[in-house]
Short mmCIF file of C-alpha atoms in Angstrom, two decimals:
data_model
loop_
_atom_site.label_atom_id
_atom_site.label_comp_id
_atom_site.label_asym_id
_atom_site.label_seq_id
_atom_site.Cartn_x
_atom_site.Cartn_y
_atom_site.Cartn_z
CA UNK A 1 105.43 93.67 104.71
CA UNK A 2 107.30 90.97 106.67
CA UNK A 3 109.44 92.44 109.58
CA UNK A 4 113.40 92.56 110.56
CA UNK A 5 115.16 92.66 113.92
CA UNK A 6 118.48 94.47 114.49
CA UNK A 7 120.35 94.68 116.99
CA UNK A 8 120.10 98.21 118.43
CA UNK A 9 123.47 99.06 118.45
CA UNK A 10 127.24 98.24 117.54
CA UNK A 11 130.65 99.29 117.81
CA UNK A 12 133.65 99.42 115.14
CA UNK A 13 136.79 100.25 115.32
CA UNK A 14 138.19 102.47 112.29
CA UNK A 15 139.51 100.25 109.32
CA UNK A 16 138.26 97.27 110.59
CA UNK A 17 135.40 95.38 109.08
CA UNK A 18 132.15 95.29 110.38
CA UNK A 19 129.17 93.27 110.34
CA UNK A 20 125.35 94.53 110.87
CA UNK A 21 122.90 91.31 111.24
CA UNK A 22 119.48 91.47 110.27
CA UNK A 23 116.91 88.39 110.64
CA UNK A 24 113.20 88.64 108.91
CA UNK A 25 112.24 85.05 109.35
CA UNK A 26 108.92 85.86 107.87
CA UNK A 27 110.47 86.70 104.39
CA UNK A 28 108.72 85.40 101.70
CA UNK A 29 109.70 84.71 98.25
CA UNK A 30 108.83 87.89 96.28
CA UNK A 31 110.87 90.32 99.32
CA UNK A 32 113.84 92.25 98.48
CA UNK A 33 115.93 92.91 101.05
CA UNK A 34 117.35 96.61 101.27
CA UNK A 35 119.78 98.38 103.14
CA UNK A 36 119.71 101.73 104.17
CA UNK A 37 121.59 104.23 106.29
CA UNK A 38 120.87 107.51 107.97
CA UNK A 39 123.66 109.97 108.71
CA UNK A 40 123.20 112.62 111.72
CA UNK A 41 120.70 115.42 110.65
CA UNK A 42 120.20 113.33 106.92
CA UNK A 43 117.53 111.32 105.45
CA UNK A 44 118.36 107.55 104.83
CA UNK A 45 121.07 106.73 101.69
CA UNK A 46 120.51 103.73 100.30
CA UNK A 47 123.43 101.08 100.56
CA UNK A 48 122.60 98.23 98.43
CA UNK A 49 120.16 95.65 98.25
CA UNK A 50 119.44 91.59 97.29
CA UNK A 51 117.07 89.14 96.75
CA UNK A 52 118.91 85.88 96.97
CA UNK A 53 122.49 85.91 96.25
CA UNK A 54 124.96 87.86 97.70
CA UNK A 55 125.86 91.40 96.20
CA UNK A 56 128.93 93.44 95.82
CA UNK A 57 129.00 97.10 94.99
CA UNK A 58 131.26 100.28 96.01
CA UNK A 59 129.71 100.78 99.84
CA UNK A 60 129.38 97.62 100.98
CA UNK A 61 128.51 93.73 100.17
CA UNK A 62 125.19 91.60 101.51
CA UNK A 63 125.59 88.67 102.39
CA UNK A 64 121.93 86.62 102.15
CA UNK A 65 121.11 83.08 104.12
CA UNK A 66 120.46 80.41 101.92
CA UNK A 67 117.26 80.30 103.64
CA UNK A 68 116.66 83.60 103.25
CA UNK A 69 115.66 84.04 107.04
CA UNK A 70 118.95 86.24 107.75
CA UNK A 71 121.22 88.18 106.01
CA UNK A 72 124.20 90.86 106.50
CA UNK A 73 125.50 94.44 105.75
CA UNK A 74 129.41 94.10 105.46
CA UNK A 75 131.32 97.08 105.68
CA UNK A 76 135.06 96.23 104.50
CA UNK A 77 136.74 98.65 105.97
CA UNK A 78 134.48 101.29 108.72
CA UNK A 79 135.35 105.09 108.93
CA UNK A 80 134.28 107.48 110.92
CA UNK A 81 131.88 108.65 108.06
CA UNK A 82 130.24 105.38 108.48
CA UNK A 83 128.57 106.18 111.91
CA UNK A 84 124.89 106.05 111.42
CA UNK A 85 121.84 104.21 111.67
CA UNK A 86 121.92 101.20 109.58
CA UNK A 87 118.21 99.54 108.62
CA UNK A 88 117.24 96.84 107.15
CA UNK A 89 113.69 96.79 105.02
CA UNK A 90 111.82 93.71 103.29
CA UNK A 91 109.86 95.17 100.27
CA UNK A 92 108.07 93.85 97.17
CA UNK A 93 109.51 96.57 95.32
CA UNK A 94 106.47 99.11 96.04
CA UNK A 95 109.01 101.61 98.66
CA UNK A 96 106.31 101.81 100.69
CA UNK A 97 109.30 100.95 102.95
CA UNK A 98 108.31 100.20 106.86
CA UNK A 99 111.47 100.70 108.91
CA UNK A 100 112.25 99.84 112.36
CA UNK A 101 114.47 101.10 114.83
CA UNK A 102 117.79 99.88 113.31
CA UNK A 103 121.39 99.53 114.17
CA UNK A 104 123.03 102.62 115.51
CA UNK A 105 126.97 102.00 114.30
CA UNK A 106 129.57 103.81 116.72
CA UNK A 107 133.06 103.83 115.20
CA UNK A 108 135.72 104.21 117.52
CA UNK A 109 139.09 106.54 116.18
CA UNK B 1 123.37 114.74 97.11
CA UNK B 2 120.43 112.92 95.33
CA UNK B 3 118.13 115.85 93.87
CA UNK B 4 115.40 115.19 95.91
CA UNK B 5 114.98 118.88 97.33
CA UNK B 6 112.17 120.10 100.55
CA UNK B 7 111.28 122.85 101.63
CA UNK B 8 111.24 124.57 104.20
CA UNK B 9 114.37 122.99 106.18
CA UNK B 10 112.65 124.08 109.55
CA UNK B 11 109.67 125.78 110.68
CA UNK B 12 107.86 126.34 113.89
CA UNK B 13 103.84 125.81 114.22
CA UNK B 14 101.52 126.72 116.31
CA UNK B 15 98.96 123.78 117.36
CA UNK B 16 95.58 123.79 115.54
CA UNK B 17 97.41 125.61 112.85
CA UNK B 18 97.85 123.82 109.11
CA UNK B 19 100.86 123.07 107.39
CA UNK B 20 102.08 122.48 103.85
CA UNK B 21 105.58 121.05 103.32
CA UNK B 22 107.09 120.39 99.55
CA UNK B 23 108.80 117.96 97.68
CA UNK B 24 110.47 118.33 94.22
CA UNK B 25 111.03 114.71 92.96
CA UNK B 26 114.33 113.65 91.27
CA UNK B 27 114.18 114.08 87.14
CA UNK B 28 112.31 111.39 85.65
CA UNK B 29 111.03 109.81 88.89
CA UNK B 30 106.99 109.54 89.18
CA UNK B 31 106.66 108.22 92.60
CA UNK B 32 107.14 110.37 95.69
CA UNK B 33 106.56 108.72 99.11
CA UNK B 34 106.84 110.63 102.57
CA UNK B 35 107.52 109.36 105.85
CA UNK B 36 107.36 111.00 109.32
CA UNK B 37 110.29 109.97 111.65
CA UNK B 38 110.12 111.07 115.08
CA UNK B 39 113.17 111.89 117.22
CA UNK B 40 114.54 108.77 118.07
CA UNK B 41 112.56 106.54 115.96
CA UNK B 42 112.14 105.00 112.58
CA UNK B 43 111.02 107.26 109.26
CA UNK B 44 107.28 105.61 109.44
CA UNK B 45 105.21 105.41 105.85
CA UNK B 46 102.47 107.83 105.81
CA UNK B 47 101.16 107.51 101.91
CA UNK B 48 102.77 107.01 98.55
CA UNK B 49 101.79 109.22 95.02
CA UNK B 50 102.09 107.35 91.95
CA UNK B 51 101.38 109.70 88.54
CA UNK B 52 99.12 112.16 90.87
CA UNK B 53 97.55 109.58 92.54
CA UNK B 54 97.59 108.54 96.32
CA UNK B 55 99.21 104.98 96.04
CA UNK B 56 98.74 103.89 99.69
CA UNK B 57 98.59 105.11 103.22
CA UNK B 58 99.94 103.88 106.40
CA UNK B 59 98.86 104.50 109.37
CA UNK B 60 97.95 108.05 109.57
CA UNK B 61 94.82 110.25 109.98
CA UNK B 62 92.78 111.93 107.27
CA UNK B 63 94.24 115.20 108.48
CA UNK B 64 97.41 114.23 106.61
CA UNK B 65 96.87 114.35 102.87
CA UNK B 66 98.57 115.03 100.10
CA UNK B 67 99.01 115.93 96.28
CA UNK B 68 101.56 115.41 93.60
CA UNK B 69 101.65 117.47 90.54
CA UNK B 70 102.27 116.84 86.63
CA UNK B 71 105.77 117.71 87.18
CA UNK B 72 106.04 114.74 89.84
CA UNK B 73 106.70 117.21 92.55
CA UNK B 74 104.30 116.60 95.88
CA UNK B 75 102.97 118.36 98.96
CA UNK B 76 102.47 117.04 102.39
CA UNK B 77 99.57 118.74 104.14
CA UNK B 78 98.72 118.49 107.34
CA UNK B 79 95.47 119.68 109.31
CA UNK B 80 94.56 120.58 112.84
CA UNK B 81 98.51 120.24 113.80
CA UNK B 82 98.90 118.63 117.07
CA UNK B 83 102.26 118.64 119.26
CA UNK B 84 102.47 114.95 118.56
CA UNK B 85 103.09 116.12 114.84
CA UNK B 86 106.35 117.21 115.30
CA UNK B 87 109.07 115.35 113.53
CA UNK B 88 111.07 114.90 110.96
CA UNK B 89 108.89 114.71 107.72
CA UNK B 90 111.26 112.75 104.71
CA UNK B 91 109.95 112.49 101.18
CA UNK B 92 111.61 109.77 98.46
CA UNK B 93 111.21 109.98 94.83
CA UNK B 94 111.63 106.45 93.37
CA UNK B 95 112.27 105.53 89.38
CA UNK B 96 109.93 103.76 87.49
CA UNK B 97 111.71 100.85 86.86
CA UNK B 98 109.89 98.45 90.02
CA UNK B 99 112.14 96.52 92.01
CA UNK B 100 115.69 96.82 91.58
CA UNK B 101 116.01 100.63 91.73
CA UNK B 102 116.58 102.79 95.00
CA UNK B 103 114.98 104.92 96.57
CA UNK B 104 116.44 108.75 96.75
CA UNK B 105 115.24 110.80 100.29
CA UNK B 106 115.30 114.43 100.71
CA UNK B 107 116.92 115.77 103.86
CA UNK B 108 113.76 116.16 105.36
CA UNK B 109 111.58 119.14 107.15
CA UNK B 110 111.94 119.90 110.49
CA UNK B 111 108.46 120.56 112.09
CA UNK B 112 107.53 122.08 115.73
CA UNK B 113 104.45 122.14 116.79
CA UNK B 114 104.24 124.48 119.85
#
């Protein structure tokens, strides 16, 4: 599976929107992109996920490149229940999902 | 919560010793995948079940195996524990429907190796 670079981590403050990069120049055309998150002392939640147009649902909205090379995790609005690891994962759809050391989101009260 | 139960929460093993750590998939979900995540680190893939059958393996050691049963539910086994073996140990039960489904993880097992 193609890989993803994040930054490590980022700061938000509370109600404002925030915006987690991800860039996996190496996609290739059959790679989902996926979002997941990992709350303190929890396993990862999913968050939503794309292959080329952006996507829309109740946690958050992806934004994709056109060239596919980048895309990003919008939250609209960050609480404090937000704080957690965000990662980003290519996959073909098999969840044999390789993560890396994602995003760690601080959000400030 | 997403269904996905493990057990034990924690436990404490000796090294040398062997372990067995459970999964009981979500209803109607016939893959279960499990992942070690060290502290600090990534969850990292360590093999994938598909209808009782192993369905690919990272990069792990033969001392790791595993099993899934008709009911979908799986166990993670491990041999010959070593102190390097303690982590966080995730399993994810996944729908059959490919591609644009999610994944649901368990809140993981807590294992020491001492």
């Amino acid at each position: 599976d193609a890989k993803t670079t994040q930054p490590n981590s980022m700061e938000s403050n509370e109600e404002e929107p925030v915006h987690l990069p991800c860039n996996h120049s190496t996609i290739s055309g059959t790679d989902y992109i996926h979002w997941y998150r990992q709350l303190p002392s929890q396993g990862p939640e999913y968050v939503i996920h794309g292959l080329t147009s952006n996507v829309n649902n109740r946690m958050a909205s992806l934004a994709i490149a056109e060239d596919r090379k980048s895309s990003t995790l919008i939250l609209h609005r960050a609480t404090l229940r937000d704080a957690a690891v965000y990662y980003c994962i290519l996959t073909k759809g098999t969840y044999k999902y390789i993560f890396g050391t994602g995003t760690r989101l601080k959000v400030l009260a | 919560e997403t269904g996905v139960t493990q057990s034990p929460t924690h436990l404490i093993k000796t090294r040398g010793q062997q372990v067995t750590l459970r999964c009981s998939s979500q209803s109607g979900h016939n893959t279960v995948s499990w992942y070690q995540q060290a502290l600090g680190q990534g969850p990292q893939f360590i093999f994938q079940y598909y209808r009782e059958e192993e369905n690919g393996r990272g990069n792990f050691p033969p001392r790791f195996s595993g099993l899934q049963f008709p009911n979908y539910s799986s166990e993670l086994n491990v041999n010959a524990l070593e102190l390097d073996d303690s982590a966080l140990y995730l399993c994810a039960s996944s729908y059959p429907g490919g591609v644009d489904t999610e994944a649901f993880f368990g809140q993981g097992t807590r294992l020491t190796v001492v």
